[in-house]
């Protein structure tokens, strides 16, 4: 009996230790100065949105008419907050992992559904776009940190591209730039809606996008890096040359770019290794951008 008690105690201690390692608000002592958290208290909310009449890549047949559907996108939104009496910083997230049967508990500084800080007016907007697959929590540590510095941050769950909803790659190839622009429009709408919790808080005219892997792929396109013609009809591309919508030589492409995106951070952006861009295509980018990448 004593042996079993010891084993149980060790198991509990190990599990408690593992839970503590899932903190997303830890900053190492030797981290650069800007890695430190800012002075704002952080609130977080989960918001479900729908983009109506998007082309349904998964159900559009080659040679057939485009099928339309209402595309759902879930957002995790961090924002400067004003805590009520009795509230203290801190909260948890339940994040699906690469193994959809395993859920990880992440612990951070944000307070779920905290009152937004409205007294200081609008804050610049940052949109976070994950890889394939991934989810809206993949860069949650960055989301919390940026909100603490005075930004509103919207992290996207890209439908057909999450750990528990991974579908054919063609959907991600087509939808990623569109998802980012839709979320920008949505956040601007929240700012203008007097009944929304973010009313008067979102400076959508000053937006940055942070994209990891396939998020970077969509970001580069939204910065002005149209896809090359050669990829439009490739074996991996969506049906019926629908990727032409995002291509450099499409005369309507540059009209889709959103001038509210003032900067971008592309972390290991996917696409160049698959010939989605040439130097000529990338020359179309004039928006300030930081690329974080490496080689083997």
C-alpha positions as a Python dict, from the first residue, in 0.01 Angstrom:
ca = {
    (1, 'X'): (0, 0, 0),
    (2, 'X'): (283, 236, 89),
    (3, 'X'): (447, 153, -245),
    (4, 'X'): (127, 236, -434),
    (5, 'X'): (98, 564, -247),
    (6, 'X'): (454, 654, -343),
    (7, 'X'): (388, 571, -709),
    (8, 'X'): (70, 782, -706),
    (9, 'X'): (256, 1073, -547),
    (10, 'X'): (532, 1052, -808),
    (11, 'X'): (277, 1039, -1090),
    (12, 'X'): (93, 1343, -953),
    (13, 'X'): (419, 1533, -913),
    (14, 'X'): (526, 1444, -1269),
    (15, 'X'): (191, 1550, -1415),
    (16, 'X'): (197, 1876, -1220),
    (17, 'X'): (547, 1944, -1347),
    (18, 'X'): (444, 1873, -1706),
    (19, 'X'): (144, 2103, -1672),
    (20, 'X'): (370, 2383, -1552),
    (21, 'X'): (589, 2347, -1863),
    (22, 'X'): (292, 2441, -2085),
    (23, 'X'): (310, 2806, -1986),
    (24, 'X'): (299, 3045, -2281),
    (25, 'X'): (400, 3353, -2081),
    (26, 'X'): (751, 3251, -1981),
    (27, 'X'): (1028, 3492, -2084),
    (28, 'X'): (1385, 3375, -2035),
    (29, 'X'): (1618, 3598, -1832),
    (30, 'X'): (1851, 3629, -2132),
    (31, 'X'): (1573, 3720, -2379),
    (32, 'X'): (1602, 4047, -2575),
    (33, 'X'): (1444, 4354, -2419),
    (34, 'X'): (1144, 4357, -2654),
    (35, 'X'): (1055, 3999, -2558),
    (36, 'X'): (935, 4122, -2219),
    (37, 'X'): (561, 4165, -2166),
    (38, 'X'): (415, 4512, -2187),
    (39, 'X'): (215, 4704, -1928),
    (40, 'X'): (-139, 4623, -2046),
    (41, 'X'): (-357, 4361, -1881),
    (42, 'X'): (-477, 4110, -2143),
    (43, 'X'): (-825, 3990, -2225),
    (44, 'X'): (-911, 3707, -2464),
    (45, 'X'): (-1229, 3593, -2637),
    (46, 'X'): (-1318, 3325, -2889),
    (47, 'X'): (-1530, 3451, -3177),
    (48, 'X'): (-1697, 3246, -3452),
    (49, 'X'): (-1730, 3413, -3791),
    (50, 'X'): (-1862, 3310, -4133),
    (51, 'X'): (-1757, 3427, -4480),
    (52, 'X'): (-2062, 3375, -4704),
    (53, 'X'): (-2045, 3256, -5064),
    (54, 'X'): (-1681, 3144, -5068),
    (55, 'X'): (-1590, 2891, -5340),
    (56, 'X'): (-1596, 2541, -5190),
    (57, 'X'): (-1273, 2392, -5324),
    (58, 'X'): (-1341, 2048, -5178),
    (59, 'X'): (-1675, 2012, -5360),
    (60, 'X'): (-1598, 2191, -5686),
    (61, 'X'): (-1531, 1937, -5962),
    (62, 'X'): (-1270, 1988, -6229),
    (63, 'X'): (-1446, 2120, -6538),
    (64, 'X'): (-1763, 2194, -6341),
    (65, 'X'): (-1922, 2506, -6200),
    (66, 'X'): (-1787, 2649, -5876),
    (67, 'X'): (-1980, 2538, -5568),
    (68, 'X'): (-2030, 2809, -5306),
    (69, 'X'): (-2060, 2771, -4930),
    (70, 'X'): (-2051, 2969, -4607),
    (71, 'X'): (-1696, 2929, -4478),
    (72, 'X'): (-1667, 2925, -4096),
    (73, 'X'): (-1358, 3068, -3927),
    (74, 'X'): (-1295, 3070, -3553),
    (75, 'X'): (-1083, 3351, -3409),
    (76, 'X'): (-898, 3385, -3082),
    (77, 'X'): (-881, 3757, -3005),
    (78, 'X'): (-645, 3911, -2750),
    (79, 'X'): (-684, 4276, -2652),
    (80, 'X'): (-584, 4528, -2384),
    (81, 'X'): (-828, 4480, -2098),
    (82, 'X'): (-956, 4639, -1781),
    (83, 'X'): (-1010, 4380, -1509),
    (84, 'X'): (-1311, 4392, -1284),
    (85, 'X'): (-1282, 4394, -908),
    (86, 'X'): (-1166, 4053, -788),
    (87, 'X'): (-1019, 3946, -1122),
    (88, 'X'): (-649, 3872, -1154),
    (89, 'X'): (-433, 3800, -1462),
    (90, 'X'): (-412, 3443, -1580),
    (91, 'X'): (-609, 3175, -1759),
    (92, 'X'): (-595, 2852, -1956),
    (93, 'X'): (-652, 2735, -2312),
    (94, 'X'): (-750, 2386, -2425),
    (95, 'X'): (-557, 2332, -2748),
    (96, 'X'): (-593, 2036, -2985),
    (97, 'X'): (-249, 1895, -3068),
    (98, 'X'): (-113, 1727, -3381),
    (99, 'X'): (-271, 1412, -3240),
    (100, 'X'): (-639, 1521, -3233),
    (101, 'X'): (-707, 1277, -2948),
    (102, 'X'): (-472, 1473, -2722),
    (103, 'X'): (-561, 1815, -2583),
    (104, 'X'): (-293, 2031, -2427),
    (105, 'X'): (-363, 2277, -2148),
    (106, 'X'): (-180, 2605, -2207),
    (107, 'X'): (-145, 2858, -1926),
    (108, 'X'): (-96, 3228, -1988),
    (109, 'X'): (-166, 3578, -1863),
    (110, 'X'): (-491, 3656, -2047),
    (111, 'X'): (-826, 3667, -1869),
    (112, 'X'): (-1114, 3503, -2054),
    (113, 'X'): (-1390, 3749, -2155),
    (114, 'X'): (-1234, 4037, -1961),
    (115, 'X'): (-1374, 4384, -2017),
    (116, 'X'): (-1193, 4563, -2301),
    (117, 'X'): (-995, 4877, -2225),
    (118, 'X'): (-1195, 5137, -2416),
    (119, 'X'): (-1060, 5454, -2255),
    (120, 'X'): (-752, 5474, -2478),
    (121, 'X'): (-924, 5451, -2815),
    (122, 'X'): (-804, 5235, -3104),
    (123, 'X'): (-511, 4994, -3099),
    (124, 'X'): (-328, 4867, -3411),
    (125, 'X'): (-443, 4528, -3541),
    (126, 'X'): (-229, 4219, -3583),
    (127, 'X'): (-358, 3908, -3762),
    (128, 'X'): (-191, 3571, -3694),
    (129, 'X'): (-214, 3294, -3953),
    (130, 'X'): (-93, 2940, -3871),
    (131, 'X'): (61, 2662, -4081),
    (132, 'X'): (-83, 2345, -4238),
    (133, 'X'): (-192, 2190, -4016),
    (134, 'X'): (-202, 2403, -3703),
    (135, 'X'): (-454, 2606, -3506),
    (136, 'X'): (-519, 2946, -3357),
    (137, 'X'): (-320, 2860, -3043),
    (138, 'X'): (4, 2782, -3227),
    (139, 'X'): (138, 3135, -3167),
    (140, 'X'): (-70, 3212, -2859),
    (141, 'X'): (243, 3315, -2670),
    (142, 'X'): (297, 3586, -2931),
    (143, 'X'): (-69, 3689, -2924),
    (144, 'X'): (-65, 3748, -2550),
    (145, 'X'): (268, 3928, -2561),
    (146, 'X'): (161, 4168, -2836),
    (147, 'X'): (-171, 4246, -2668),
    (148, 'X'): (19, 4339, -2353),
    (149, 'X'): (206, 4599, -2563),
    (150, 'X'): (-109, 4768, -2692),
    (151, 'X'): (-229, 4570, -2994),
    (152, 'X'): (-552, 4390, -3077),
    (153, 'X'): (-453, 4045, -3204),
    (154, 'X'): (-675, 3808, -3404),
    (155, 'X'): (-546, 3453, -3452),
    (156, 'X'): (-729, 3242, -3711),
    (157, 'X'): (-838, 2879, -3707),
    (158, 'X'): (-816, 2816, -4083),
    (159, 'X'): (-1093, 2573, -4179),
    (160, 'X'): (-966, 2257, -4358),
    (161, 'X'): (-621, 2332, -4219),
    (162, 'X'): (-634, 2263, -3844),
    (163, 'X'): (-512, 1960, -3651),
    (164, 'X'): (-867, 1828, -3609),
    (165, 'X'): (-1002, 1944, -3947),
    (166, 'X'): (-724, 1878, -4197),
    (167, 'X'): (-854, 1841, -4553),
    (168, 'X'): (-705, 1843, -4903),
    (169, 'X'): (-414, 2084, -4948),
    (170, 'X'): (-583, 2257, -5244),
    (171, 'X'): (-829, 2421, -5007),
    (172, 'X'): (-547, 2583, -4811),
    (173, 'X'): (-371, 2695, -5130),
    (174, 'X'): (-679, 2883, -5245),
    (175, 'X'): (-826, 3005, -4917),
    (176, 'X'): (-528, 3128, -4718),
    (177, 'X'): (-496, 3478, -4871),
    (178, 'X'): (-875, 3516, -4867),
    (179, 'X'): (-904, 3414, -4500),
    (180, 'X'): (-653, 3679, -4397),
    (181, 'X'): (-832, 3954, -4587),
    (182, 'X'): (-1173, 3843, -4459),
    (183, 'X'): (-1052, 3860, -4099),
    (184, 'X'): (-918, 4210, -4160),
    (185, 'X'): (-1261, 4317, -4291),
    (186, 'X'): (-1431, 4143, -3998),
    (187, 'X'): (-1216, 4314, -3736),
    (188, 'X'): (-1276, 4651, -3902),
    (189, 'X'): (-1648, 4576, -3882),
    (190, 'X'): (-1621, 4495, -3511),
    (191, 'X'): (-1463, 4835, -3454),
    (192, 'X'): (-1752, 5012, -3629),
    (193, 'X'): (-2025, 4810, -3456),
    (194, 'X'): (-2140, 4991, -3142),
    (195, 'X'): (-2277, 4664, -3000),
    (196, 'X'): (-1947, 4473, -3038),
    (197, 'X'): (-1707, 4431, -2747),
    (198, 'X'): (-1429, 4577, -2967),
    (199, 'X'): (-1625, 4884, -3070),
    (200, 'X'): (-1388, 5178, -3108),
    (201, 'X'): (-1081, 4966, -3021),
    (202, 'X'): (-946, 4836, -3353),
    (203, 'X'): (-730, 5049, -3579),
    (204, 'X'): (-772, 4833, -3888),
    (205, 'X'): (-607, 5101, -4100),
    (206, 'X'): (-283, 5006, -3925),
    (207, 'X'): (-267, 4629, -3964),
    (208, 'X'): (20, 4380, -3965),
    (209, 'X'): (-3, 4010, -4052),
    (210, 'X'): (216, 3743, -3895),
    (211, 'X'): (216, 3421, -4099),
    (212, 'X'): (386, 3093, -4020),
    (213, 'X'): (453, 2846, -4305),
    (214, 'X'): (123, 2840, -4501),
    (215, 'X'): (29, 3154, -4312),
    (216, 'X'): (341, 3310, -4460),
    (217, 'X'): (239, 3179, -4802),
    (218, 'X'): (-89, 3369, -4779),
    (219, 'X'): (81, 3675, -4635),
    (220, 'X'): (336, 3706, -4916),
    (221, 'X'): (48, 3699, -5164),
    (222, 'X'): (-138, 3970, -4972),
    (223, 'X'): (176, 4184, -4965),
    (224, 'X'): (193, 4183, -5346),
    (225, 'X'): (376, 3860, -5427),
    (226, 'X'): (142, 3709, -5685),
    (227, 'X'): (181, 3343, -5772),
    (228, 'X'): (355, 3247, -6093),
    (229, 'X'): (151, 3134, -6395),
    (230, 'X'): (324, 2799, -6410),
    (231, 'X'): (172, 2688, -6080),
    (232, 'X'): (-191, 2769, -6165),
    (233, 'X'): (-260, 2440, -6341),
    (234, 'X'): (-19, 2220, -6146),
    (235, 'X'): (-120, 1887, -5997),
    (236, 'X'): (-151, 2033, -5646),
    (237, 'X'): (-346, 2345, -5745),
    (238, 'X'): (-723, 2390, -5691),
    (239, 'X'): (-951, 2291, -5983),
    (240, 'X'): (-1035, 2505, -6284),
    (241, 'X'): (-733, 2734, -6247),
    (242, 'X'): (-897, 2907, -5952),
    (243, 'X'): (-553, 2997, -5817),
    (244, 'X'): (-533, 3247, -6102),
    (245, 'X'): (-724, 3479, -5870),
    (246, 'X'): (-396, 3524, -5677),
    (247, 'X'): (-157, 3527, -5975),
    (248, 'X'): (78, 3806, -6081),
    (249, 'X'): (-34, 3815, -6444),
    (250, 'X'): (-403, 3835, -6356),
    (251, 'X'): (-489, 4201, -6426),
    (252, 'X'): (-738, 4198, -6138),
    (253, 'X'): (-497, 4056, -5877),
    (254, 'X'): (-339, 4379, -5755),
    (255, 'X'): (-683, 4527, -5708),
    (256, 'X'): (-746, 4269, -5434),
    (257, 'X'): (-451, 4389, -5223),
    (258, 'X'): (-551, 4569, -4905),
    (259, 'X'): (-366, 4893, -4832),
    (260, 'X'): (-458, 4862, -4464),
    (261, 'X'): (-185, 4596, -4433),
    (262, 'X'): (111, 4812, -4345),
    (263, 'X'): (364, 4540, -4253),
    (264, 'X'): (413, 4164, -4252),
    (265, 'X'): (621, 3904, -4070),
    (266, 'X'): (661, 3580, -4265),
    (267, 'X'): (801, 3298, -4053),
    (268, 'X'): (933, 3012, -4267),
    (269, 'X'): (687, 3097, -4548),
    (270, 'X'): (598, 2799, -4767),
    (271, 'X'): (592, 2830, -5146),
    (272, 'X'): (927, 2932, -5291),
    (273, 'X'): (1050, 2575, -5261),
    (274, 'X'): (750, 2463, -5468),
    (275, 'X'): (804, 2729, -5740),
    (276, 'X'): (508, 2947, -5645),
    (277, 'X'): (712, 3263, -5702),
    (278, 'X'): (987, 3394, -5926),
    (279, 'X'): (1199, 3702, -5856),
    (280, 'X'): (965, 3892, -6090),
    (281, 'X'): (661, 3793, -5882),
    (282, 'X'): (823, 3896, -5554),
    (283, 'X'): (925, 4232, -5703),
    (284, 'X'): (560, 4329, -5666),
    (285, 'X'): (603, 4361, -5288),
    (286, 'X'): (651, 4715, -5159),
    (287, 'X'): (504, 4675, -4810),
    (288, 'X'): (769, 4649, -4533),
    (289, 'X'): (819, 4282, -4446),
    (290, 'X'): (1039, 4073, -4219),
    (291, 'X'): (1123, 3719, -4333),
    (292, 'X'): (1238, 3469, -4070),
    (293, 'X'): (1373, 3157, -4237),
    (294, 'X'): (1671, 2924, -4252),
    (295, 'X'): (1809, 2621, -4430),
    (296, 'X'): (1899, 2272, -4318),
}
